[in-house]
Coordinates of C-alpha atoms in Angstrom, one line a residue:
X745 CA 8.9 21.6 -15.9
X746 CA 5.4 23.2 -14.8
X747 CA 5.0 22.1 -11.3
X748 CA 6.7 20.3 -8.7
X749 CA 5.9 20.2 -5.1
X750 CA 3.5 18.8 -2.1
X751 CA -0.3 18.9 -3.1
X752 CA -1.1 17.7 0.7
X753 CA 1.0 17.9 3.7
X754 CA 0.5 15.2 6.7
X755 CA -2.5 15.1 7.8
X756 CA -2.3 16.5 11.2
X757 CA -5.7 15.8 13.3
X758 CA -4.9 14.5 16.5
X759 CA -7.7 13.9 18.9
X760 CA -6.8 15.9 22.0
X761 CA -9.9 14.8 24.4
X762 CA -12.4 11.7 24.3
X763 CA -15.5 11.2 26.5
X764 CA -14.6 7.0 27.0
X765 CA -11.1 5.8 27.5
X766 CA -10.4 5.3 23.6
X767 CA -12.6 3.3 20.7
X768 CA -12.0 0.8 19.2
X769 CA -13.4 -1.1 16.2
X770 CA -14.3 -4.7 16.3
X771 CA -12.7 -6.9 14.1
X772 CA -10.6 -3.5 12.6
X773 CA -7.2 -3.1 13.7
X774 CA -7.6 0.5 14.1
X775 CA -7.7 2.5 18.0
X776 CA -8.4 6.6 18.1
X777 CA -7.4 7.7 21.4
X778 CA -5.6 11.0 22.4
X779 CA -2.6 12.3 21.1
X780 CA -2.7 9.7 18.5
X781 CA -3.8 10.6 14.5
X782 CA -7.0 9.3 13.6
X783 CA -7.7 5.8 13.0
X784 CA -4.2 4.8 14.3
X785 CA -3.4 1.2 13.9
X786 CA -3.5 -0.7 17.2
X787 CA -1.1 -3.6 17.0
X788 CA 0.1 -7.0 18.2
X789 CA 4.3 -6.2 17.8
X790 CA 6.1 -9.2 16.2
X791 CA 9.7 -10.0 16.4
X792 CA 10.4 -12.3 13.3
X793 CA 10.0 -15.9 13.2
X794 CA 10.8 -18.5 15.5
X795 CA 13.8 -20.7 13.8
X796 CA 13.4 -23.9 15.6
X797 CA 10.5 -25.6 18.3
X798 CA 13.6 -25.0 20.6
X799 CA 13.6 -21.4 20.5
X800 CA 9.8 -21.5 20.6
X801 CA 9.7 -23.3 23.7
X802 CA 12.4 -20.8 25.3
X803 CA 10.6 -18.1 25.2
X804 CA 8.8 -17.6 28.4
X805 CA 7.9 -15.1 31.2
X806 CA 9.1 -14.4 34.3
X807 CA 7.9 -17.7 35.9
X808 CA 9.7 -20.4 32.9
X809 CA 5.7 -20.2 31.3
X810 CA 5.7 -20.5 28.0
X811 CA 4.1 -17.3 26.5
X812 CA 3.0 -18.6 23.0
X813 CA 2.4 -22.4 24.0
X814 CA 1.3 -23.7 20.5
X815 CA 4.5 -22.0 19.0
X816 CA 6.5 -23.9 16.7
X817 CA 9.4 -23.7 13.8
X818 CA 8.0 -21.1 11.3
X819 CA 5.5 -19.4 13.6
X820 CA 5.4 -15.8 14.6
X821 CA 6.9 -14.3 17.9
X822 CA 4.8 -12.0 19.7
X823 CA 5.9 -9.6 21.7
X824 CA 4.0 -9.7 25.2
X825 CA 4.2 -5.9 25.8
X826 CA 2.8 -5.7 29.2
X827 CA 4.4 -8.9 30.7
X828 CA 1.6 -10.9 31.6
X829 CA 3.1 -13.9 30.3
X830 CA 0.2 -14.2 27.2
X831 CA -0.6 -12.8 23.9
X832 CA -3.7 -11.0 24.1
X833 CA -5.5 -7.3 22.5
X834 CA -3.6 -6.0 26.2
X835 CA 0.1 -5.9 23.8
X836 CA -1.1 -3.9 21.2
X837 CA 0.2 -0.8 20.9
X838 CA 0.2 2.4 18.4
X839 CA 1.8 1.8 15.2
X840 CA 1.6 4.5 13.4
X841 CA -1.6 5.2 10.8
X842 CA -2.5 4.8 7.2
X843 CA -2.8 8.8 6.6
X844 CA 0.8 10.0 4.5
X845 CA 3.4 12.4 5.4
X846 CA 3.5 13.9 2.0
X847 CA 1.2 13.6 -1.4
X848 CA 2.9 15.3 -4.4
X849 CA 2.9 15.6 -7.7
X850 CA 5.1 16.5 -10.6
X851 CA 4.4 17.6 -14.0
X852 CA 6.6 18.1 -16.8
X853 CA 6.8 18.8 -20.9
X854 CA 8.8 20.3 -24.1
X855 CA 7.4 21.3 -27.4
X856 CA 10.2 20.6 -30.0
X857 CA 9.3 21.8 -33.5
X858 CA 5.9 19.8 -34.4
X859 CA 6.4 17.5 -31.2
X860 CA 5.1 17.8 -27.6
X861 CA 5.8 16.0 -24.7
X862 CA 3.8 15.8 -21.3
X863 CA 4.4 13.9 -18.4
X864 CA 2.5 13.6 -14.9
X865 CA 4.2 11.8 -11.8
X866 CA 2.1 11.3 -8.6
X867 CA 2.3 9.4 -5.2
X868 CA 2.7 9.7 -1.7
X869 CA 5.3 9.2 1.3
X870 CA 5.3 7.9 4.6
X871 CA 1.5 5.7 4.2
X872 CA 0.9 2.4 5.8
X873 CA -1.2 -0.1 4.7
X874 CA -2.9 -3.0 6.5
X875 CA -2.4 -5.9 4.4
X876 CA -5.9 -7.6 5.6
X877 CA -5.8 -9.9 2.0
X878 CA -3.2 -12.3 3.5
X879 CA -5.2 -13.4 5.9
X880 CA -7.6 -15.0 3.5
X881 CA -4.5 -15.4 0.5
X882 CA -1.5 -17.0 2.8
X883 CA -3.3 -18.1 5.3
X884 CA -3.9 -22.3 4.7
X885 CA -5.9 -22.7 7.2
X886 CA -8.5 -20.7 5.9
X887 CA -10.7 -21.1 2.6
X888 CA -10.1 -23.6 0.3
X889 CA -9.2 -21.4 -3.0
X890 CA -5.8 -20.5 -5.0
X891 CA -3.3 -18.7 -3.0
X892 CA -0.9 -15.8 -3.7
X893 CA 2.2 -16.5 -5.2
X894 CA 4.2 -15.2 -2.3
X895 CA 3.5 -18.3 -0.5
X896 CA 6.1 -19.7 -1.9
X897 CA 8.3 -17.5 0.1
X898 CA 6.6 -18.8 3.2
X899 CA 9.5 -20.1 6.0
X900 CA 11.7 -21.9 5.2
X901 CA 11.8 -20.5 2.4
X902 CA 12.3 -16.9 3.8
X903 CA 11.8 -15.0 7.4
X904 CA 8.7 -12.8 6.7
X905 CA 6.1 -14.9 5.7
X906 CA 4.9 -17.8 8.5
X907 CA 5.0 -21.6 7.8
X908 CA 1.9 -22.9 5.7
X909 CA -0.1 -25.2 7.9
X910 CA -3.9 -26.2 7.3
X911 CA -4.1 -25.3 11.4
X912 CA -2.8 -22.1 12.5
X913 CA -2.5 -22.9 15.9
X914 CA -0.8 -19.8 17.1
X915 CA -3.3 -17.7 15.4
X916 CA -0.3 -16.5 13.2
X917 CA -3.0 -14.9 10.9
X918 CA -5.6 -14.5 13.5
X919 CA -3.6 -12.1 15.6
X920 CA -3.8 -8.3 14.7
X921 CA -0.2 -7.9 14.5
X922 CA 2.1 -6.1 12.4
X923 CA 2.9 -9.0 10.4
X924 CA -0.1 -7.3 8.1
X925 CA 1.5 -3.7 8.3
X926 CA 3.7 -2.5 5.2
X927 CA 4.7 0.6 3.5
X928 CA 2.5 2.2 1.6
X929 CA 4.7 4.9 0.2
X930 CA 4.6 4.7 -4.1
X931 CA 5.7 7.1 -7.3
X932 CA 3.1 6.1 -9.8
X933 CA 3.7 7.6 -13.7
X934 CA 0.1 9.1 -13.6
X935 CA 0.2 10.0 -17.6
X936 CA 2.2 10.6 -20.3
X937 CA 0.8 12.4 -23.5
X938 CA 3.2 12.1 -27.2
X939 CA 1.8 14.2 -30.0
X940 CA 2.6 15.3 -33.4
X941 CA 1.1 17.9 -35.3
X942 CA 1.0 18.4 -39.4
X943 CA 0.7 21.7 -39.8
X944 CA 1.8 21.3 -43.3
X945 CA -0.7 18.7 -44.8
X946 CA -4.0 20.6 -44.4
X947 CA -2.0 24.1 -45.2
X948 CA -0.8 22.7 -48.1
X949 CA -4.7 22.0 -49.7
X950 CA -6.0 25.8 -49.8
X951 CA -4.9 29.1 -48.5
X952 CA -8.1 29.7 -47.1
X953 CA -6.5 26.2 -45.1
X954 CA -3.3 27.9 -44.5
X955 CA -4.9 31.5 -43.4
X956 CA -6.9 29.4 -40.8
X957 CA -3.5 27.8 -39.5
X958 CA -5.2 24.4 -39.6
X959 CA -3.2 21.5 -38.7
X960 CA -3.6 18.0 -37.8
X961 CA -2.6 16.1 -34.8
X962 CA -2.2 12.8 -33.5
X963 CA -1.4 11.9 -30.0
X964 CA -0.8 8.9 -27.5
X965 CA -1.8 9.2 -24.2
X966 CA -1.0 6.4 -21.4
X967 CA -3.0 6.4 -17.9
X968 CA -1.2 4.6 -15.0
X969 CA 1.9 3.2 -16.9
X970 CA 3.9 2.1 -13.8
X971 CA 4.0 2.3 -10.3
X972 CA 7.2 2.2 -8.4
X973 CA 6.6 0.9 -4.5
X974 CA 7.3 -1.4 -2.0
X975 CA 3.9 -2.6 -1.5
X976 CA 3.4 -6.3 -1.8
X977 CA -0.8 -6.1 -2.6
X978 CA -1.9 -4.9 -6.3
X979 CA -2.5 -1.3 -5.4
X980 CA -1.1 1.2 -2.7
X981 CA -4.1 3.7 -3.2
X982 CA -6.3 1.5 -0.8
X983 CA -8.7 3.8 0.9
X984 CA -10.9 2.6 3.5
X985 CA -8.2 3.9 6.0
X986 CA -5.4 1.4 5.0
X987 CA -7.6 -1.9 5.4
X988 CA -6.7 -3.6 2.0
X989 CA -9.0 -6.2 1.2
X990 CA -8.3 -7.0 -2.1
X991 CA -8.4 -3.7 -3.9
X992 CA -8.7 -3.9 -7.7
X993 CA -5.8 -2.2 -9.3
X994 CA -5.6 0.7 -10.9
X995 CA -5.8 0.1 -15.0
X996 CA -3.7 0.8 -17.1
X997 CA -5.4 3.1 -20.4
X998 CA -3.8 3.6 -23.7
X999 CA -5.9 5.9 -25.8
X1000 CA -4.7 7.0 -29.5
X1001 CA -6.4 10.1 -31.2
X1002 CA -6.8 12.0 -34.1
X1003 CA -7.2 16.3 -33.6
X1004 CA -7.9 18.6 -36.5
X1005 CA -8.2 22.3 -36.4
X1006 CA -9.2 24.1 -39.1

């Protein structure tokens, strides 16, 4: 083993002072405001889906209102964080940002006789992504195109995805909410590198050959092999400060060669 250990610690900038009361940017589910890391996600707080219209139409303020009136089986509950009996951008609160706790990387390899081994692991911890692509890729309501497969999971079929409905009346996908938020922490197999070397064919031609120590090699090297996460969208690494939109994944590469020395 050659190397093991963080490459990047957590990323620690944390505004301390800002001229305005805090900015936001439209349309992005992102607030920077004191004491919070950069680019902190500034969300809508769910609380799992509503199981029947009867539990829906139970959940109200302080004055029997209903606080998400279009609410129905399958929709998401909002939390209504300040208690003004509505869903608005006033119940969003810091969730947390797409920066990681920890980016390592590992590295490891064995020569045996002719044969060599190498083998590169890389990924972080403690990431979260904004899932922005469901919005366009779950959402029925929207677009007329193929959907993602995980629609199929959509209640009642499970409890994390919300009912399909051509009208998203309690702006299930509309809302900025945490719905979209997910774990961005992955171990990706970065490389791995197999070679063999024939010291003995070219040797074996001339002693000139064999004085040189000349040898011939052949090797397979694979880019990106696998990637072990949590992550429902097709790549973790998603820049853009967590807004996933669709990233392309990372390829994977197989490359087979030929070395000679002589």
């Amino acid at each position: 083993m050659t190397d093991i250990g963080p490459v990047n610690p957590e990323t620690g900038n944390k505004p301390v002072w800002f001229e305005d009361d805090n900015y936001r940017e439209v349309m992005k589910p992102y607030r920077t405001s004191e004491g919070d890391p950069l680019y902190s996600y500034w969300l809508v707080k769910t609380d799992g889906l509503f199981q029947t219209d009867a539990e829906a139409a139970a959940y109200v303020d302080k004055n029997s209102n209903r606080i998400q009136p279009n609410a129905k089986a399958g929709d998401l509950k909002f939390i209504d964080q300040n208690g003004d009996g509505k869903i608005d951008d006033n119940d969003r609160i810091s969730m947390g940002a797409y920066y990681p706790k920890l980016t390592y990387a590992l590295s490891a390899g064995f020569t045996w006789k002719n044969l060599s081994f190498n083998l590169m692991l890389q990924g972080v911890s403690g990431s979260k992504i904004f899932q922005a692509w469901n919005y366009s890729m779950l959402n029925e309501s929207y677009g007329n195109w193929n959907r993602l497969d995980n629609i199929l999971e959509a209640w009642p079929n499970g409890n994390r995805i919300p009912r399909v409905s051509n009208v998203d009346a309690n702006n299930n996908f509309g809302t900025h909410s945490d719905f979209y938020l997910e774990d961005g922490s992955y171990l990706r197999i970065k490389n791995i590198n197999l070679a063999y070397t024939f010291d003995d064919v070219l040797q074996s031609l001339s002693s000139n050959l064999r004085e040189r120590k000349s040898a011939l090699s052949l090797y397979l090297s694979v880019d990106n092999l696998y990637t072990f996460t949590k992550y429902t969208g097709m790549n973790p690494e998603v820049g853009s400060k967590g807004l996933d939109q669709g990233k392309y994944p990372v390829p994977t590469v197989v490359s087979v060669g030929v070395k000679l020395t002589y």
